[in-house]
Coordinates of C-alpha atoms in Angstrom, one line a residue:
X1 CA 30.6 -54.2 -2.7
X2 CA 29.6 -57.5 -3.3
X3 CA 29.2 -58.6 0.6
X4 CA 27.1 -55.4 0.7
X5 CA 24.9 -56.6 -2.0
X6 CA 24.2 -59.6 -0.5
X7 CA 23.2 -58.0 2.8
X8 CA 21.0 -55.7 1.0
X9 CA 19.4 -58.4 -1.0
X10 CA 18.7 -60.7 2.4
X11 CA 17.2 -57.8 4.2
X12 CA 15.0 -57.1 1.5
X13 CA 14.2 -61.0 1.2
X14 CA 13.5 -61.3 5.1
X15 CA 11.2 -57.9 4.8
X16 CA 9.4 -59.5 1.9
X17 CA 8.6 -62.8 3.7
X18 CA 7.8 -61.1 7.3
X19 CA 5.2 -59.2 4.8
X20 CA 4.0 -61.8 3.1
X21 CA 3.4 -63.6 6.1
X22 CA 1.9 -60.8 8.2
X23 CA -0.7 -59.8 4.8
X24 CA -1.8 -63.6 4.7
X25 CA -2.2 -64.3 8.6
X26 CA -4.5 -61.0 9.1
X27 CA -6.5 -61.7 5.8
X28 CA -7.0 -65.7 6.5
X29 CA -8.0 -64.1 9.9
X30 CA -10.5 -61.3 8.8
X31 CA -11.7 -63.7 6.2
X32 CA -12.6 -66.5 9.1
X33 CA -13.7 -64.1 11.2
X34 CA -16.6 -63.4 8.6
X35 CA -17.0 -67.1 7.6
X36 CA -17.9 -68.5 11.3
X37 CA -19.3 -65.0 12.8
X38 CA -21.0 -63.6 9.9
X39 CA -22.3 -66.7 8.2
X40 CA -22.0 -69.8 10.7
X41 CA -19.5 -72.1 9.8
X42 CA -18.0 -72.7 12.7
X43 CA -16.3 -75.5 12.3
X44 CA -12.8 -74.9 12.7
X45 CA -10.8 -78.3 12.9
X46 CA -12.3 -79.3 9.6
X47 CA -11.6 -75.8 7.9
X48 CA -8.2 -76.4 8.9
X49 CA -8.0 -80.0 7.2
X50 CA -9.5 -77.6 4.3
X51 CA -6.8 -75.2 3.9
X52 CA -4.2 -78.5 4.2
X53 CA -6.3 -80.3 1.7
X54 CA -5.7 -76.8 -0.8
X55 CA -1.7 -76.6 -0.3
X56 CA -1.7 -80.3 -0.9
X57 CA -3.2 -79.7 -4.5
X58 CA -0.4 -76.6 -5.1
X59 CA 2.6 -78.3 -4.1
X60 CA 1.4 -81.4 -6.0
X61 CA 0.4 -79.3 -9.4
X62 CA 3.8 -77.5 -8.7
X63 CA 5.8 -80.9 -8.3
X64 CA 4.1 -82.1 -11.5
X65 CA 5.5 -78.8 -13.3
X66 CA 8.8 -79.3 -11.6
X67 CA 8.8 -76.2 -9.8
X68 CA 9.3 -78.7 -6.8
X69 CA 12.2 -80.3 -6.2
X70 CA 12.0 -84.2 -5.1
X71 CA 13.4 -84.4 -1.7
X72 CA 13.3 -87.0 1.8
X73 CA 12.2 -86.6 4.6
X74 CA 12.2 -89.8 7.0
X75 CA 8.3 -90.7 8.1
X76 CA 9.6 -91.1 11.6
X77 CA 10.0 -86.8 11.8
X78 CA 7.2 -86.3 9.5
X79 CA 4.8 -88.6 11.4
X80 CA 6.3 -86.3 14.7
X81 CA 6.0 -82.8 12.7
X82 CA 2.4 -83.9 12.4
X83 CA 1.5 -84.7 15.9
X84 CA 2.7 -81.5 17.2
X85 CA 1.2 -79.5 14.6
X86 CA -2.4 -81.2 14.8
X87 CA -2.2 -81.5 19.0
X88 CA -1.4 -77.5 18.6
X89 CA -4.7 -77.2 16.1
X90 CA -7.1 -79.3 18.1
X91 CA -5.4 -77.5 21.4
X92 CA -6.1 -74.6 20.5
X93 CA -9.7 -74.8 19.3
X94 CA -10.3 -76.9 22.8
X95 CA -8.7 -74.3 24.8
X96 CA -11.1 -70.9 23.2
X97 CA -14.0 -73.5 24.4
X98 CA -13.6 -74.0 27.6
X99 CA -11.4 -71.0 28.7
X100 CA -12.1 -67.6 29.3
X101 CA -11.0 -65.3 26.3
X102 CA -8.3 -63.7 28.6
X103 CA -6.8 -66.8 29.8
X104 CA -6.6 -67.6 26.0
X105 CA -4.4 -65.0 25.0
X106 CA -2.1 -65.7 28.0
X107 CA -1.7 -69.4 26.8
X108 CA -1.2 -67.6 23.1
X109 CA 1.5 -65.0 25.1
X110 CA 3.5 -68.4 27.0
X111 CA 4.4 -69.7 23.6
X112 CA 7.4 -66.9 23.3
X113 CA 8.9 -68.1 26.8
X114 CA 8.2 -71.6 26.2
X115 CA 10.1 -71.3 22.7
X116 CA 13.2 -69.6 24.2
X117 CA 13.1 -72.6 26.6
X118 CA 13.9 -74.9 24.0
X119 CA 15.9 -73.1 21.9
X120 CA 17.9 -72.7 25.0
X121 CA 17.5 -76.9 26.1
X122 CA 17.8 -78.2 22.2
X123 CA 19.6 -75.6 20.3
X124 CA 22.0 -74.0 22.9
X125 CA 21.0 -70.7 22.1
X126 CA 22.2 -67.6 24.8
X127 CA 20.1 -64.4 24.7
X128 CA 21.2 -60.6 25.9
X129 CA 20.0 -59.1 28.6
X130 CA 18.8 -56.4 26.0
X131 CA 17.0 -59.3 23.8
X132 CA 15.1 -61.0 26.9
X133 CA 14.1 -57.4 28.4
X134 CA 12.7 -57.0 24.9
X135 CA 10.4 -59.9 24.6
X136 CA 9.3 -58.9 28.2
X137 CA 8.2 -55.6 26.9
X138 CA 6.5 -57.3 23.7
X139 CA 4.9 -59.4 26.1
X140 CA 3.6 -56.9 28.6
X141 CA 2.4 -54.7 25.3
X142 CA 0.2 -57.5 24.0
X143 CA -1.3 -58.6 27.4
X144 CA -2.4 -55.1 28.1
X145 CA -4.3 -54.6 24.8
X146 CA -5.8 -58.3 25.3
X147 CA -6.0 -60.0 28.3
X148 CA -9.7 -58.8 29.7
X149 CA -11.3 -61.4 32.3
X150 CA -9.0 -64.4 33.2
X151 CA -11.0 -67.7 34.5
X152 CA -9.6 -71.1 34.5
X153 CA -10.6 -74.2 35.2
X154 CA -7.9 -77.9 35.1
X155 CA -9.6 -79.1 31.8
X156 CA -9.4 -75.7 30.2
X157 CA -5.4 -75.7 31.6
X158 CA -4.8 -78.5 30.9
X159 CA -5.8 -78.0 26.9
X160 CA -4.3 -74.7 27.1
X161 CA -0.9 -76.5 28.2
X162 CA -1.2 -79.3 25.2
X163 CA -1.6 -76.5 22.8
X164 CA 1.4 -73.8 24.4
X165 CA 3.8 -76.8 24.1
X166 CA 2.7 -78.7 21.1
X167 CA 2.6 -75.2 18.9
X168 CA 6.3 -74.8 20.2
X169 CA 7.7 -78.2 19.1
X170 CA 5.7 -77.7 15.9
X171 CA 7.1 -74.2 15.3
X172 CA 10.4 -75.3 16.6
X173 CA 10.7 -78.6 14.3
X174 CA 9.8 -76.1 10.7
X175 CA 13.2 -74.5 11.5
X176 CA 15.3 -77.9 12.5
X177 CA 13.6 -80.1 9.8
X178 CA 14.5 -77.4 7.1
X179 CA 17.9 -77.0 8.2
X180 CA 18.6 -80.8 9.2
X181 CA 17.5 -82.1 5.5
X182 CA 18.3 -79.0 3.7
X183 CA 14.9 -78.3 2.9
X184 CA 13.0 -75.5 1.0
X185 CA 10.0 -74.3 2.7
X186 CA 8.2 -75.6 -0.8
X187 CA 9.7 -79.2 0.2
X188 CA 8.6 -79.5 3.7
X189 CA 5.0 -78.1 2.7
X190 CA 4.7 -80.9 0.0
X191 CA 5.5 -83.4 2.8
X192 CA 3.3 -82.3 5.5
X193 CA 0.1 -80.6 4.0
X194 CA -1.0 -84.4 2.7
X195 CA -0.7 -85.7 5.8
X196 CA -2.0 -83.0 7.6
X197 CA -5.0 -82.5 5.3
X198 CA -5.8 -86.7 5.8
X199 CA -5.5 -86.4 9.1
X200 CA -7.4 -83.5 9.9
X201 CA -10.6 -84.0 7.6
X202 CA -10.6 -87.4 8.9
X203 CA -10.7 -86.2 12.7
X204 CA -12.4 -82.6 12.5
X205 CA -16.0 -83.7 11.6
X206 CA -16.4 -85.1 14.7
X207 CA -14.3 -82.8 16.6
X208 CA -16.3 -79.5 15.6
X209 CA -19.8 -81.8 16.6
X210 CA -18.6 -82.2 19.8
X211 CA -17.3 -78.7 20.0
X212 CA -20.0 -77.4 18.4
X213 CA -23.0 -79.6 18.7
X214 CA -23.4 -79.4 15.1
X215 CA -22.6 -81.5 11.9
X216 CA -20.6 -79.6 9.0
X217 CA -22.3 -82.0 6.1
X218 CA -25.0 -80.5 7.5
X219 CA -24.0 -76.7 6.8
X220 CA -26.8 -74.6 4.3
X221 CA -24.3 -73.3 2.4
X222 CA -24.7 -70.1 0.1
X223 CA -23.5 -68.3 -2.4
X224 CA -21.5 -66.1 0.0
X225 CA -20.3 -68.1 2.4
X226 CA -18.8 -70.8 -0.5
X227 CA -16.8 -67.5 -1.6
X228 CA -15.9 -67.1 2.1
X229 CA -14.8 -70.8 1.9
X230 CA -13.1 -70.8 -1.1
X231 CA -11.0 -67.5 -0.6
X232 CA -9.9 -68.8 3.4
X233 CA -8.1 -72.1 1.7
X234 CA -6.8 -70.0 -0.9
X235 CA -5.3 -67.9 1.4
X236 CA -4.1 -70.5 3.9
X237 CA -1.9 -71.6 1.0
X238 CA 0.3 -68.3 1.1
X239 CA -0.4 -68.2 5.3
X240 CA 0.6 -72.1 5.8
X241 CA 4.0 -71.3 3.2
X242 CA 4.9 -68.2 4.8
X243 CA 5.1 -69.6 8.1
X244 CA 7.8 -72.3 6.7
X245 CA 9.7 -69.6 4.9
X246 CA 9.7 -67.0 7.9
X247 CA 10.7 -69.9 10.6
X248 CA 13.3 -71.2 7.9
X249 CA 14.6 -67.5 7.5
X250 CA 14.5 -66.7 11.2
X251 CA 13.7 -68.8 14.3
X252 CA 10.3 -69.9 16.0
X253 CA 11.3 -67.4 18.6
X254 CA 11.8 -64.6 16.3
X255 CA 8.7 -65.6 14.1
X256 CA 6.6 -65.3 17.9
X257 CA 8.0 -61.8 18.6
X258 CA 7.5 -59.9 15.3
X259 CA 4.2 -62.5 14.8
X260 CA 2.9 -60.0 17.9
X261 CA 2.2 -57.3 15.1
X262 CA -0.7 -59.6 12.7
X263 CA -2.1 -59.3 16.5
X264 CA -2.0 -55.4 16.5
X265 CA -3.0 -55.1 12.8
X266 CA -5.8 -57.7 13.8
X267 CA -7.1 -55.6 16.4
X268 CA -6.7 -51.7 14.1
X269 CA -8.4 -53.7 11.7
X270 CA -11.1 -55.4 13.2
X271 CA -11.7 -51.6 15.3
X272 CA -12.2 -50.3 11.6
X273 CA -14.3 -52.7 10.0
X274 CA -16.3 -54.2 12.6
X275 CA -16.8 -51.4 15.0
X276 CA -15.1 -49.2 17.7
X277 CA -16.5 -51.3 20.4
X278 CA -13.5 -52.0 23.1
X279 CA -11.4 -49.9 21.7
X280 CA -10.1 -47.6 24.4
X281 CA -6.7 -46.2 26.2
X282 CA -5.5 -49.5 27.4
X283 CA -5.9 -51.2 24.2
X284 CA -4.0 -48.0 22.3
X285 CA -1.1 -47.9 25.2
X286 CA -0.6 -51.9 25.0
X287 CA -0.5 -51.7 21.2
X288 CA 2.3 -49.3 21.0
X289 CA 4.0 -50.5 24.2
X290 CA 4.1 -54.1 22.0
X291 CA 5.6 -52.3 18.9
X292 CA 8.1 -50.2 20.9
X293 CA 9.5 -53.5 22.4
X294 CA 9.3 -55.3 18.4
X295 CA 11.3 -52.7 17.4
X296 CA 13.6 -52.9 20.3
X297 CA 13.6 -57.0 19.7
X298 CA 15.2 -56.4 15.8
X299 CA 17.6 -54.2 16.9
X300 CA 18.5 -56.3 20.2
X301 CA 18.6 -59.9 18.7
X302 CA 20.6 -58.4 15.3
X303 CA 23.2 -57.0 17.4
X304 CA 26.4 -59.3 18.1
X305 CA 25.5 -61.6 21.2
X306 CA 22.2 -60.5 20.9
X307 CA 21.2 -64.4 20.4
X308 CA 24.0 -66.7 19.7
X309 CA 24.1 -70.6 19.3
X310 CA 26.9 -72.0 21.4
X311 CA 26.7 -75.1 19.5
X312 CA 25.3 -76.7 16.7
X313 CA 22.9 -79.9 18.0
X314 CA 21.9 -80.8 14.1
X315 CA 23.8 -83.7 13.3
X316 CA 24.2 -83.7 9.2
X317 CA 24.5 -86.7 7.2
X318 CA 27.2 -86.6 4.1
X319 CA 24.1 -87.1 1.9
X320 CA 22.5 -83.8 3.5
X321 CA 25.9 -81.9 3.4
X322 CA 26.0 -82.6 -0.6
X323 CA 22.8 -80.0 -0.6
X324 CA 24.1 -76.8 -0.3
X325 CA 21.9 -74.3 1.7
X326 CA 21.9 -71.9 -1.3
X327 CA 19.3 -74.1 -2.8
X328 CA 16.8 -73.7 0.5
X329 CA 17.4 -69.9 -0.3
X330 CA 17.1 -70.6 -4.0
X331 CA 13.6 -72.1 -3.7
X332 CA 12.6 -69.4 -1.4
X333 CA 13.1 -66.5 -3.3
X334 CA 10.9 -68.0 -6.1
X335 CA 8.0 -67.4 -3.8

């Protein structure tokens, strides 16, 4: 009864953070998509270094209150967390400019193979044939409701690739930093977002002026689009945290898969609120061809073998091993 309880209790734990994570990625999403379509702030580097600049001031309040939980994490592999997170941000933004929309979303689609791959190199990791015949279908599902023209040219591949690899290794080093320095994802947000935030609003001025030819001190801001502003880094705070807790919970791989359905809600969504325009039988058929093979990427990867690590490639210090894992979970369910 009481190994059942506990399996009860994490499923409804890992079904409330795939939630919260899902509700906060497709409203940050819908609310940005009104901010820089609607009302012209398009600058999207230094909204980023916004919605970092926001967690930084939660995790500190929370700290203060003691909510937080003083913990290390060496500069070396926070210094490296931040490089791959901020080449992913700046990658990204680089590659919607100069590629086509299409050859976007297959960049956005090579992140799932490219994070098996290292799972496989790094962590040891062994997939079914069930599990990898499952991503192929959540794959296929996605590029048929999005991939429209494909153009490419070696500066827009070349950005695309910087941003496919660098999202990886960022997504990637949330799960191994948590596990390696027995982190909450409250812990490694109160390390990075500073950082990140510095960094970012430091660099994305001029980034989004020569994105955007276009200076963002120089933005007429009104009533409106301050609330737009306001509510995306109040969002981001609950979108930035859930992505620590689902990759701590899961794996970047997993968090990629099931991440495929913000992309269908995004879509249902956007075909409600913003018009019917595009929507059509290809778009319906890919959508539900991407959630068949979600639902078929649960059951696969849950089963035994579905996705096993061979080995363990963490090495953990007697200091680390001291902090049980109970108070990662601990910190989590207070979310």
């Amino acid at each position: 009864m009481v190994g059942t309880s506990k399996t009860d209790q994490k499923a409804a734990l890992d079904i409330a953070s795939w939630l919260f994570n899902v509700v906060t990625s497709v409203g940050i999403i819908l609310v940005n998509k009104a901010l820089m379509a609607t009302y012209g702030f398009s600058f999207a580097t230094t909204l980023t270094g916004l919605h970092f600049g926001t967690t930084t001031l939660l995790t500190t309040f929370l700290t203060w209150l003691g909510y937080i939980q003083p913990s290390q994490l060496p500069w070396p592999d926070l210094l490296k967390f931040v490089l791959f997170a901020n080449f992913s941000i700046v990658g990204m933004n680089v590659s919607l400019m100069w590629n086509s929309v299409g050859f976007y979303q297959i960049a956005k689609l090579s992140m799932i193979p490219v994070s098996c791959l290292l799972e496989v190199v790094l962590d040891k990791v062994r997939y079914s044939r069930d599990t990898k015949l499952s991503i192929l279908l959540v794959l296929a599902g996605v590029a048929v409701c999005t991939v429209t023209d494909v153009s490419v040219n070696l500066n827009g591949f070349l950005a695309a690739a910087i941003a496919v690899w660098s999202t990886a290794l960022q997504q990637y080093y949330v799960h191994y930093l948590q596990r390696k320095y027995s982190l909450g994802s409250f812990n490694l947000l109160a390390h990075t977002a500073p950082v990140q935030a510095a960094s970012l609003l430091l660099v994305g001025p001029f980034l989004d002026f020569w994105l955007t030819n276009q200076r963002v001190d120089a933005f007429n801001f009104s009533f409106t689009s301050l609330f737009f502003l306001i509510l995306s880094c109040s969002i981001a705070v609950g979108t930035n945290l859930s992505q620590f807790i689902c990759i701590g919970r899961f794996t970047a791989v997993s968090f990629q898969v099931l991440g495929h359905m913000k992309t269908i809600l995004v879509l249902v969504l956007g075909f409600t609120f913003f018009g019917k325009e595009g929507l059509n039988m290809q778009v319906v058929l890919g959508m539900l061809i991407a959630i068949l093979g979600m639902i078929w990427y649960g059951n696969a990867s849950s089963k035994p073998g579905g996705k096993e690590r061979r080995s363990l490639s963490i090495p953990v210090t007697k200091a680390h091993k001291l902090n049980s894992l109970s108070e990662t979970a601990e910190s989590d369910e207070k979310v």
